[in-house]
Each structure stands twice: as structure tokens, then as C-alpha cells.
Tab-separated table of C-alpha atoms in Angstrom:
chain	number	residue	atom	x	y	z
A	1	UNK	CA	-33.287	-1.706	12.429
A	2	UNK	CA	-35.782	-2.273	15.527
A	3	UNK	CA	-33.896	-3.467	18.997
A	4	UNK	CA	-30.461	-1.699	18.839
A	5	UNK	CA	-28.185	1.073	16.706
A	6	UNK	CA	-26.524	0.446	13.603
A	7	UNK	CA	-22.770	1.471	14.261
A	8	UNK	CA	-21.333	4.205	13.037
A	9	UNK	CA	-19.778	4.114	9.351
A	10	UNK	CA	-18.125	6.155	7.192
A	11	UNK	CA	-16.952	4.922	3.595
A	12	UNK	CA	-14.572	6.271	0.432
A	13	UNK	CA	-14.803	5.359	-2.906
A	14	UNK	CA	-13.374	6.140	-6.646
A	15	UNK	CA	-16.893	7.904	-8.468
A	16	UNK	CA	-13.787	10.794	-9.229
A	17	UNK	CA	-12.136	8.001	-11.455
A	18	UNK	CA	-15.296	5.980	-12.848
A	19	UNK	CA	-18.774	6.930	-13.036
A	20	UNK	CA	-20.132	3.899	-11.857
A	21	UNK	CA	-17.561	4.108	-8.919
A	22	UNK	CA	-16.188	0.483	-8.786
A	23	UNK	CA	-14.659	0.544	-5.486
A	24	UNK	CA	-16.425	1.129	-2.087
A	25	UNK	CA	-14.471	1.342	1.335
A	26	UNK	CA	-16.426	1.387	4.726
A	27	UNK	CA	-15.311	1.245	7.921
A	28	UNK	CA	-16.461	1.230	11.544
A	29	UNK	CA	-14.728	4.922	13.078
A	30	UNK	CA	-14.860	3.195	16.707
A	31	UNK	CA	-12.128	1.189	15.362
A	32	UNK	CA	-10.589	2.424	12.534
A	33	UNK	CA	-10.055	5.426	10.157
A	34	UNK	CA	-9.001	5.496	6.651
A	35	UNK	CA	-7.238	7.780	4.482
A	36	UNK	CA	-7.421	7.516	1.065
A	37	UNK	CA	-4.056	8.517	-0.727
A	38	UNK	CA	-4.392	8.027	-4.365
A	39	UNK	CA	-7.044	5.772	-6.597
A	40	UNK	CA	-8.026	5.125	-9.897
A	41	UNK	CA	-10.685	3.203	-11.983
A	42	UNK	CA	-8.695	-0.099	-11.019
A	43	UNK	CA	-7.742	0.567	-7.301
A	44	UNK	CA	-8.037	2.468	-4.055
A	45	UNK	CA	-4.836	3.016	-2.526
A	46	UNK	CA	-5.449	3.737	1.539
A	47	UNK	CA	-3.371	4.749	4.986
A	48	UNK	CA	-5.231	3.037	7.374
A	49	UNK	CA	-4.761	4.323	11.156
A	50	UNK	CA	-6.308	2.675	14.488
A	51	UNK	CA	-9.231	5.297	15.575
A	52	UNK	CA	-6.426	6.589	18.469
A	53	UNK	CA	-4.346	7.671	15.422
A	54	UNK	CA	-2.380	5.570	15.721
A	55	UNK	CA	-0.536	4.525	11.513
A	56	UNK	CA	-1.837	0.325	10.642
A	57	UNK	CA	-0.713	0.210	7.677
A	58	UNK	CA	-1.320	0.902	3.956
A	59	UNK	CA	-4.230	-1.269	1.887
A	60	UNK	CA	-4.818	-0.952	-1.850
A	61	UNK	CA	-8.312	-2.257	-2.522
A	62	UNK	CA	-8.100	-3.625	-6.572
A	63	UNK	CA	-10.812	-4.424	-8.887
A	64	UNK	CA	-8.890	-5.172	-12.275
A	65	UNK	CA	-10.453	-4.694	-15.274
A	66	UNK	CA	-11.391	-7.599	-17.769
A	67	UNK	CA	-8.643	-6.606	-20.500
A	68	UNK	CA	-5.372	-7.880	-20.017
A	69	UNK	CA	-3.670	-4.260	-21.380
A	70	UNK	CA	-5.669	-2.551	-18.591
A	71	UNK	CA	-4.571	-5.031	-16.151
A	72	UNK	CA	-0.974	-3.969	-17.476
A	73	UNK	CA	-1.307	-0.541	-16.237
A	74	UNK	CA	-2.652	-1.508	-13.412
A	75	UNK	CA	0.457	-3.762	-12.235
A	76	UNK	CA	2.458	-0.904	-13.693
A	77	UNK	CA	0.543	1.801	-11.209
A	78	UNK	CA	1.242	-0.986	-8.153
A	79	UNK	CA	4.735	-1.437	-8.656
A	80	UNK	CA	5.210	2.965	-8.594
A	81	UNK	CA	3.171	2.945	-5.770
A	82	UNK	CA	5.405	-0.370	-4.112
A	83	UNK	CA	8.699	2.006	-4.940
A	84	UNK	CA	7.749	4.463	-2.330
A	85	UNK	CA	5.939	2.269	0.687
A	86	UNK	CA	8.295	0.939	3.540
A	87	UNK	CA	5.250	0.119	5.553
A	88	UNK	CA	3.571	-2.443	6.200
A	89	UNK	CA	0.773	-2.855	2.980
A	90	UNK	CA	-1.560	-5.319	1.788
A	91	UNK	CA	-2.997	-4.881	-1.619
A	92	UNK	CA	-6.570	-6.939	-1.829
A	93	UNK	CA	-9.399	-7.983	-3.935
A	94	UNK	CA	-10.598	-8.931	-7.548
A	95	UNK	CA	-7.226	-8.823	-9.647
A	96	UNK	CA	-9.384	-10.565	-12.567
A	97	UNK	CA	-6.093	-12.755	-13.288
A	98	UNK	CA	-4.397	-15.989	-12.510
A	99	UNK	CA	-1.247	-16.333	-10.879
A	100	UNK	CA	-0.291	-20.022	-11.269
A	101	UNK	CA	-1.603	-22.906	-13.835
A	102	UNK	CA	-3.741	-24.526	-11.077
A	103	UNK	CA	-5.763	-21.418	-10.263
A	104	UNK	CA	-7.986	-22.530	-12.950
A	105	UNK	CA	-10.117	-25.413	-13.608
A	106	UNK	CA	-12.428	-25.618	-17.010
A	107	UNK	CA	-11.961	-23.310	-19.703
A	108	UNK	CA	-9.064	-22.503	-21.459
A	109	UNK	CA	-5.541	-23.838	-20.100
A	110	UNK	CA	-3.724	-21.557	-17.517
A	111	UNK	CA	-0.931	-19.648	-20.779
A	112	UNK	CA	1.923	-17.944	-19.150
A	113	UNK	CA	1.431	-14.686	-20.660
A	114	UNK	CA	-1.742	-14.684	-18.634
A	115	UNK	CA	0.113	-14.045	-15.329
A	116	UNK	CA	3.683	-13.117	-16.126
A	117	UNK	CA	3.263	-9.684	-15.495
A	118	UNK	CA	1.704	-9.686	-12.556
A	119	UNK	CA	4.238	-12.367	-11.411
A	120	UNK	CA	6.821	-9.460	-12.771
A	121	UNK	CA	4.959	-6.646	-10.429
A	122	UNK	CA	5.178	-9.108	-7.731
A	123	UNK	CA	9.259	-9.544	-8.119
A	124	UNK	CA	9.612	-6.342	-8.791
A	125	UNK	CA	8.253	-4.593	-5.455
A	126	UNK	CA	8.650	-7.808	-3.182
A	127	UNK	CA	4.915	-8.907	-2.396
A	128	UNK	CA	4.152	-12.288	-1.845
A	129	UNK	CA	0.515	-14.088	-1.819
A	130	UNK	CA	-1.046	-14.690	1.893
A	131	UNK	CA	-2.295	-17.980	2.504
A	132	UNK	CA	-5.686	-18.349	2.660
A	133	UNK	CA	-7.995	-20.636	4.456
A	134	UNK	CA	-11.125	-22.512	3.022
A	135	UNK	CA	-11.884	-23.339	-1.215
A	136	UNK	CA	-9.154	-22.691	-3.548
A	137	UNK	CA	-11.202	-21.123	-6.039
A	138	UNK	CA	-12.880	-17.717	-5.777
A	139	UNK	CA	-14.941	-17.070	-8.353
A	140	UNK	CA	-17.579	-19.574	-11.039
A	141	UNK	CA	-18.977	-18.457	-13.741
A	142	UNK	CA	-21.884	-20.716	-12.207
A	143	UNK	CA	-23.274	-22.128	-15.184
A	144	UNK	CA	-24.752	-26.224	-15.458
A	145	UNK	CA	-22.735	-26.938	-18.321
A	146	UNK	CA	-18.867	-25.666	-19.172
A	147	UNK	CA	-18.192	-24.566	-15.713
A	148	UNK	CA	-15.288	-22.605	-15.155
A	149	UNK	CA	-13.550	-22.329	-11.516
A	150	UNK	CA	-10.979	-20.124	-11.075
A	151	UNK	CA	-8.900	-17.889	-8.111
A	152	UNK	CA	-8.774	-14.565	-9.066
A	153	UNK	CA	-9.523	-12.830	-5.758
A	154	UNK	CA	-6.407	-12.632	-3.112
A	155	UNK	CA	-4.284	-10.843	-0.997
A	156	UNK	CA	-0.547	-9.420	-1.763
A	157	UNK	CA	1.112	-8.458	1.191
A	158	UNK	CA	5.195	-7.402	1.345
A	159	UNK	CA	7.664	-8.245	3.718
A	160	UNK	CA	6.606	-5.667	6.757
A	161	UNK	CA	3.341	-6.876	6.683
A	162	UNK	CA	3.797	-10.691	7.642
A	163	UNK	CA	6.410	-9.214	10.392
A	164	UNK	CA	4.225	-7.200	11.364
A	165	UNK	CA	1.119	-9.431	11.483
A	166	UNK	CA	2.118	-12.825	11.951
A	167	UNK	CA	-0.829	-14.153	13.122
A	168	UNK	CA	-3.000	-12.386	10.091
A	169	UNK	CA	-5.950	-15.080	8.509
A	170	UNK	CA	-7.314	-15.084	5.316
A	171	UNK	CA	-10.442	-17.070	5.010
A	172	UNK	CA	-12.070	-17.763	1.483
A	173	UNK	CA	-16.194	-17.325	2.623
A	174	UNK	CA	-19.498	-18.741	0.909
A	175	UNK	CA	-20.167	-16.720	-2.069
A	176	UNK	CA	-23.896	-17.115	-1.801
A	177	UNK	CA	-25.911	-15.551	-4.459
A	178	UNK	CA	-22.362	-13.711	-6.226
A	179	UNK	CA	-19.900	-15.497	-8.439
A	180	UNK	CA	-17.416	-14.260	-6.370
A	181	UNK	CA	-16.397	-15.393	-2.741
A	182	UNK	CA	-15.393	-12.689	-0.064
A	183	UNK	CA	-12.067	-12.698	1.402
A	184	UNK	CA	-12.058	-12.162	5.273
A	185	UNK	CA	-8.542	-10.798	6.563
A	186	UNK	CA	-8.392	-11.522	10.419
A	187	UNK	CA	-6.019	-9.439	12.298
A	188	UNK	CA	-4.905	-9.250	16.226
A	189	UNK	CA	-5.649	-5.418	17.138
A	190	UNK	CA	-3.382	-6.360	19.605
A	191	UNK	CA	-0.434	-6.231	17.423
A	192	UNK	CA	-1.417	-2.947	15.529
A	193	UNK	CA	-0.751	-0.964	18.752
A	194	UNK	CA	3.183	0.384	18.932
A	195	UNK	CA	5.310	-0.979	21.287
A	196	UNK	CA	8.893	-2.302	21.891
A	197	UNK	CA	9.090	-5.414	19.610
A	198	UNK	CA	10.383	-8.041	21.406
A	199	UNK	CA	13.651	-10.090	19.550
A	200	UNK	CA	13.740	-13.356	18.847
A	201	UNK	CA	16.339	-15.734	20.114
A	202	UNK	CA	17.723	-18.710	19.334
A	203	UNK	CA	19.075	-20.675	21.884
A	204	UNK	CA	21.072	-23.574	20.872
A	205	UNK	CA	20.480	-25.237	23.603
A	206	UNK	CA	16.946	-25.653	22.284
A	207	UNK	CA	18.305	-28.572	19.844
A	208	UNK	CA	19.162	-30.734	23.163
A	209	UNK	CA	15.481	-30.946	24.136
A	210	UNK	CA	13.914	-34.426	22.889
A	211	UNK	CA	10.470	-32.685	21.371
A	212	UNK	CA	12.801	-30.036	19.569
A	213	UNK	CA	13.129	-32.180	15.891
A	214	UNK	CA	9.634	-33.142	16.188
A	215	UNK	CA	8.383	-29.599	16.636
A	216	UNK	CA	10.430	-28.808	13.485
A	217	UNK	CA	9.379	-31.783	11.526
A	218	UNK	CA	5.860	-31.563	12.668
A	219	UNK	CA	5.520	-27.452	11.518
A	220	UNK	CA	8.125	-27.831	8.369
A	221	UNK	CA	5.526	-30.735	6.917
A	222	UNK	CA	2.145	-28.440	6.688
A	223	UNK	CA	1.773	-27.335	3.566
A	224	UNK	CA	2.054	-23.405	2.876
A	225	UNK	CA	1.185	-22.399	-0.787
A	226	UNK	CA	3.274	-20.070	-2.831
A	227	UNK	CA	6.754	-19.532	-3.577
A	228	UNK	CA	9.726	-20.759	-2.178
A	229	UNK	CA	10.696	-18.153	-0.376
A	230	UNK	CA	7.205	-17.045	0.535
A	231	UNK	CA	7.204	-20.927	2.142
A	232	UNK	CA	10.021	-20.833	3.779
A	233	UNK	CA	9.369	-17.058	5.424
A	234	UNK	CA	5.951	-17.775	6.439
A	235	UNK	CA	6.896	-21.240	8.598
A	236	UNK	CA	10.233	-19.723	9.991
A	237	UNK	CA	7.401	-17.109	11.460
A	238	UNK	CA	5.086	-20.154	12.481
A	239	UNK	CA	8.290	-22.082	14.254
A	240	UNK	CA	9.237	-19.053	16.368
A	241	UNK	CA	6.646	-19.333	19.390
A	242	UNK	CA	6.911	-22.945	19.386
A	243	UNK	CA	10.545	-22.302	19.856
A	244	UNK	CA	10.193	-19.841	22.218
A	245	UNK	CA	7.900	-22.329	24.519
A	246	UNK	CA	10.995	-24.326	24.628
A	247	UNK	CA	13.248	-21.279	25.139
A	248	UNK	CA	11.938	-20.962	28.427
């Protein structure tokens, strides 16, 4: 590259577990490093430190395989791995599989038995899906006629992870020549670096102020996909430093 440096990279990947080594990882060493715990054909399973050492928090980069068996094991590898993490974790990228009956438009209908074991995984181990921001679909088969839309690519994150990063963004991005679209995950470095948390508090008082039920009715009324709990988690997090503008 003429006029500058590239930065500095160094990657991981899963050639031990597939020979045409499915997953790739790189990663700037300025800002982060990466160690890679355990993977398999389907997944790379990652501690992920800030380049001061300092423990992020554990990713498990997926690429699911087409069979719905395969996928089995998979979920059944995620939820062993989800029985020893108390960290915050975020488990990203091609599952290859549906999660709800609108996450697929053309084709065959959305059958239960396509997602209810990954819905069981996701029970089981207490991960819920992050929002995203931009198309609901994330991968076309791209053809002129028959043309199949369908979200298959996301991010699972459990319950340390959304305390952790409350202000994390997913956005969906143009999938240009691929049928698939990439998922950006915005995070405040900020946040990653330990420190005394500070507690929330509700003051009662807080219900006095005139703007207080409009601040609640104005942040409880955007829409937050998912499950119910998942909803209600993720705008009790978005209501806090609204509240806390009227705290002081």
C-alpha cells in the first residue's frame, strides 16, 4: 500500500479442525489480543483481552453447518461451553438457522423444528439475541426468480454482556458482492477498562418531576425485538441514564 503502513495484525483460525479452515479471526494487537480457548469445525471459542491485558470478554465466532444434525451438536457444544462462562460472552456469526417464523421470507414456511433447538440452547445457558440496526434479513440466495430472504447471521450475548456493554451496536452492513451481510458490533473501549461500577439509584422523588411519565412512555414505546424478557431487560438498561439526568 503506497502513502502509509498497514497496521499490525495477527489472526487465529480452525485449519486443526477442517481442512479448508472455515473460521478466520484477525485482530489489530494495538488494541486487542485474542486467545483462542477451544474450536471446532463449527466455531471458534475466544478470551479476548484489551492489548494492556486487561480480560474483555469471551467471543465464540460460529459458522454452522448446512445439516440440521450438525447444527445439533453444535448447540449441544455451546450450551457445555455456556455451563462454565460467568463472563461476559457474545457468541457471533453464520448460525445457518432461523430463530423465529418471520426470519424468513420465500421458500419454505418458517417449521418449528427448524429452530427449537437452538431456542432450547438459548434457554438453557441464558443468551438472548442483540438488537441489531439496519435490514432484517442477512443473507439472499440472490437469484431473479424464487428469491429467498432470510436472517441467519446474529449475535447471542448472556446476561453479563448487556451489563457490561450497554451501549454495544449491532449494525446489519451492505453485503455487496456476498449473499451474506456483515455484522458490525460497536463497543465503547471506554467501558472495557476495570473500574468501580457505579450503582444505580432510584429516587422516588424522580416520579414528582412533570417530564418523568413522558420519559418512560416515550423509551417504553420503541420497539426492541426479541423476547419478553430480553425486551424488557434491554429498555430498563436504556431508561437508566435518562433517569439519572433527572436524578440530579
Amino acid at each position: 500500500m503506497q502513502g502509509g503502513r498497514s497496521p499490525p495484525q495477527k489472526s487465529s483460525d480452525n485449519y486443526d479442525k477442517h481442512e479448508n479452515g472455515r473460521l478466520w479471526i484477525g485482530w489489530d494487537p494495538r488494541i486487542w489480543e485474542i486467545k483462542n480457548v477451544m474450536s471446532s469445525e463449527q466455531y471458534l471459542h475466544s478470551e479476548v483481552y484489551l492489548a494492556n491485558g486487561t480480560f474483555s470478554h469471551y467471543m465464540t465466532a460460529i459458522y454452522a453447518l448446512n445439516q440440521l444434525s450438525h447444527r445439533k451438536n453444535l448447540w449441544n457444544d455451546i450450551q457445555s461451553l455456556g455451563d462454565r462462562i460467568n463472563m461476559p460472552w457474545i457468541i457471533i456469526g453464520d448460525y445457518n438457522n432461523v430463530l423465529k417464523v418471520n426470519d424468513r421470507m420465500g421458500g419454505n414456511e418458517v417449521q418449528e423444528y427448524e429452530y427449537r433447538d437452538l431456542e432450547n440452547m438459548m434457554e438453557a445457558i441464558g443468551v438472548y439475541e442483540h438488537e441489531t440496526q439496519g435490514p432484517h434479513f442477512t443473507w439472499s440466495n440472490k437469484h431473479s426468480q424464487n428469491l429467498i430472504h432470510s436472517r441467519i447471521d446474529r449475535a447471542l450475548c448472556n446476561s453479563l454482556w448487556f451489563t457490561k456493554f450497554q451501549d454495544s451496536r449491532i449494525d446489519v452492513l451492505n453485503p455487496h458482492i456476498s449473499d451474506h451481510s456483515p455484522l458490525k458490533v460497536w463497543m465503547d473501549r471506554h467501558n472495557m477498562i476495570s473500574r468501580q461500577k457505579r450503582r444505580f439509584k432510584f429516587l422516588n422523588c424522580v416520579t414528582e418531576k412533570p417530564e418523568f411519565m413522558e420519559i418512560l412512555r416515550s423509551n417504553w414505546q420503541q420497539e426492541i425485538e426479541g423476547r419478553p424478557m430480553y425486551k424488557l431487560w434491554r429498555k430498563l438498561f436504556r431508561l437508566q441514564p435518562e433517569l439519572q439526568k433527572l436524578n440530579r
